[in-house]
Amino acid sequence: QVQLVESGGGLVQAGGSLRLSCAASGRTFSTYAMGWFRQAPGKEREFVAAASWIGGNTYYADSVKGRFTISRDNAKNTVYLQMNGLKPEDTAVYYCAAGRIYDSAGSYYTEANYGSWGQGTQVTVSS
């Protein structure tokens, strides 16, 4: 497993941007699929975006498609989530996750397929 630490959360006005970072420990980061999930108050945690460990494939929830971009820098053991056009409904705690996902695209959306999680970072979007 890897240890994950998120950063970059904060308070932003609607329409603004934030970039979240997730730093991972260990020398096997490049072999993990990386995902971002979020949990709003009173709601279940939901998938936001994911990046495959190879091939450069990315996956997004419909609610963030076109506004959020996930990227990874294997040399820095870091995954990013660039969030543009933020809306009040994006307010949530954002979690970084790592998983050994090698099969179908659908697996990236499933929380149970990620074995390592960060502590979360709060994103608040004011209207």
Tab-separated table of C-alpha atoms in Angstrom:
chain	number	residue	atom	x	y	z
A	1	GLN	CA	0.000	0.000	0.000
A	2	VAL	CA	0.924	3.635	-0.347
A	3	GLN	CA	0.494	6.519	2.051
A	4	LEU	CA	-1.386	9.483	0.595
A	5	VAL	CA	-1.495	13.117	1.699
A	6	GLU	CA	-3.805	15.632	0.037
A	7	SER	CA	-3.350	19.389	-0.060
A	8	GLY	CA	-4.685	22.409	-1.882
A	9	GLY	CA	-8.196	22.640	-0.546
A	10	GLY	CA	-9.731	25.904	0.588
A	11	LEU	CA	-12.480	28.449	0.160
A	12	VAL	CA	-13.208	29.817	-3.304
A	13	GLN	CA	-16.003	31.758	-4.929
A	14	ALA	CA	-18.242	30.168	-7.508
A	15	GLY	CA	-16.572	30.176	-10.901
A	16	GLY	CA	-13.110	30.040	-9.375
A	17	SER	CA	-10.422	27.398	-9.544
A	18	LEU	CA	-8.412	25.214	-7.207
A	19	ARG	CA	-5.768	22.581	-7.743
A	20	LEU	CA	-5.620	19.687	-5.349
A	21	SER	CA	-2.446	17.670	-4.934
A	22	CYS	CA	-1.963	14.202	-3.530
A	23	ALA	CA	1.543	13.126	-2.619
A	24	ALA	CA	2.224	9.412	-2.318
A	25	SER	CA	4.937	7.568	-0.500
A	26	GLY	CA	6.790	4.567	-1.861
A	27	ARG	CA	8.511	3.609	-5.062
A	28	THR	CA	5.566	1.797	-6.642
A	29	PHE	CA	3.334	4.824	-7.213
A	30	SER	CA	3.477	4.410	-10.989
A	31	THR	CA	1.849	0.978	-10.737
A	32	TYR	CA	-1.277	2.292	-9.003
A	33	ALA	CA	-4.432	3.681	-10.503
A	34	MET	CA	-5.211	6.969	-8.776
A	35	GLY	CA	-8.620	8.388	-8.035
A	36	TRP	CA	-10.325	11.357	-6.466
A	37	PHE	CA	-13.563	10.985	-4.539
A	38	ARG	CA	-15.582	13.514	-2.569
A	39	GLN	CA	-18.091	13.517	0.242
A	40	ALA	CA	-20.492	16.370	0.846
A	41	PRO	CA	-22.213	16.834	4.223
A	42	GLY	CA	-24.987	14.317	4.682
A	43	LYS	CA	-24.146	12.474	1.468
A	44	GLU	CA	-22.264	9.341	0.543
A	45	ARG	CA	-18.780	9.511	-0.857
A	46	GLU	CA	-18.814	9.671	-4.663
A	47	PHE	CA	-16.406	9.197	-7.512
A	48	VAL	CA	-14.932	12.321	-9.097
A	49	ALA	CA	-12.052	11.330	-11.381
A	50	ALA	CA	-9.420	8.662	-11.930
A	51	ALA	CA	-6.234	8.088	-13.885
A	52	SER	CA	-4.996	4.693	-14.983
A	53	TRP	CA	-1.553	3.455	-14.017
A	54	ILE	CA	-0.569	3.047	-17.666
A	55	GLY	CA	-1.859	4.350	-20.965
A	56	GLY	CA	-2.799	7.790	-19.776
A	57	ASN	CA	-6.496	6.956	-19.506
A	58	THR	CA	-8.688	9.249	-17.450
A	59	TYR	CA	-12.243	8.911	-16.202
A	60	TYR	CA	-14.657	11.503	-14.855
A	61	ALA	CA	-18.008	11.735	-13.185
A	62	ASP	CA	-20.559	13.404	-15.436
A	63	SER	CA	-20.973	16.203	-12.908
A	64	VAL	CA	-17.359	17.358	-13.312
A	65	LYS	CA	-16.619	16.438	-16.912
A	66	GLY	CA	-15.270	19.433	-18.800
A	67	ARG	CA	-14.469	21.336	-15.596
A	68	PHE	CA	-12.052	19.075	-13.706
A	69	THR	CA	-8.828	17.533	-14.969
A	70	ILE	CA	-6.879	14.754	-13.290
A	71	SER	CA	-3.196	14.334	-14.017
A	72	ARG	CA	-0.289	12.469	-12.515
A	73	ASP	CA	3.438	13.027	-12.309
A	74	ASN	CA	5.055	9.671	-11.608
A	75	ALA	CA	8.476	11.268	-11.168
A	76	LYS	CA	7.062	13.266	-8.255
A	77	ASN	CA	4.742	10.557	-6.928
A	78	THR	CA	1.917	13.050	-7.150
A	79	VAL	CA	-1.559	13.176	-8.624
A	80	TYR	CA	-3.413	16.423	-9.210
A	81	LEU	CA	-6.995	17.500	-9.614
A	82	GLN	CA	-7.382	20.810	-11.406
A	83	MET	CA	-10.847	22.161	-10.702
A	84	ASN	CA	-12.183	25.008	-12.815
A	85	GLY	CA	-15.603	26.578	-12.952
A	86	LEU	CA	-16.322	25.560	-9.394
A	87	LYS	CA	-19.921	25.487	-8.218
A	88	PRO	CA	-21.385	25.525	-4.699
A	89	GLU	CA	-22.422	21.902	-5.222
A	90	ASP	CA	-18.733	20.976	-5.520
A	91	THR	CA	-18.352	21.743	-1.816
A	92	ALA	CA	-17.104	18.580	-0.133
A	93	VAL	CA	-14.172	16.850	1.454
A	94	TYR	CA	-12.021	15.535	-1.373
A	95	TYR	CA	-10.148	12.269	-0.949
A	96	CYS	CA	-7.283	10.858	-2.937
A	97	ALA	CA	-7.172	7.093	-3.387
A	98	ALA	CA	-4.827	4.502	-4.878
A	99	GLY	CA	-5.739	1.093	-6.169
A	100	ARG	CA	-4.437	-1.889	-8.103
A	101	ILE	CA	-6.882	-1.591	-10.989
A	102	TYR	CA	-5.960	-3.376	-14.173
A	103	ASP	CA	-9.227	-4.366	-15.718
A	104	SER	CA	-12.301	-2.718	-17.171
A	105	ALA	CA	-12.903	1.009	-17.179
A	106	GLY	CA	-15.865	0.559	-14.889
A	107	SER	CA	-13.585	-0.550	-12.090
A	108	TYR	CA	-12.149	2.922	-11.721
A	109	TYR	CA	-15.503	4.284	-10.525
A	110	THR	CA	-15.845	1.805	-7.686
A	111	GLU	CA	-14.669	2.911	-4.259
A	112	ALA	CA	-14.036	-0.645	-3.090
A	113	ASN	CA	-11.307	-1.090	-5.708
A	114	TYR	CA	-9.085	1.472	-3.987
A	115	GLY	CA	-7.078	0.144	-1.068
A	116	SER	CA	-5.282	3.277	0.087
A	117	TRP	CA	-6.878	6.598	1.047
A	118	GLY	CA	-5.723	10.003	2.123
A	119	GLN	CA	-7.156	11.956	5.023
A	120	GLY	CA	-9.100	14.346	2.815
A	121	THR	CA	-8.991	18.072	2.108
A	122	GLN	CA	-11.925	20.446	2.409
A	123	VAL	CA	-13.136	22.382	-0.622
A	124	THR	CA	-15.764	25.049	-0.020
A	125	VAL	CA	-17.328	26.980	-2.871
A	126	SER	CA	-19.319	30.064	-1.948
A	127	SER	CA	-22.122	31.424	-4.089
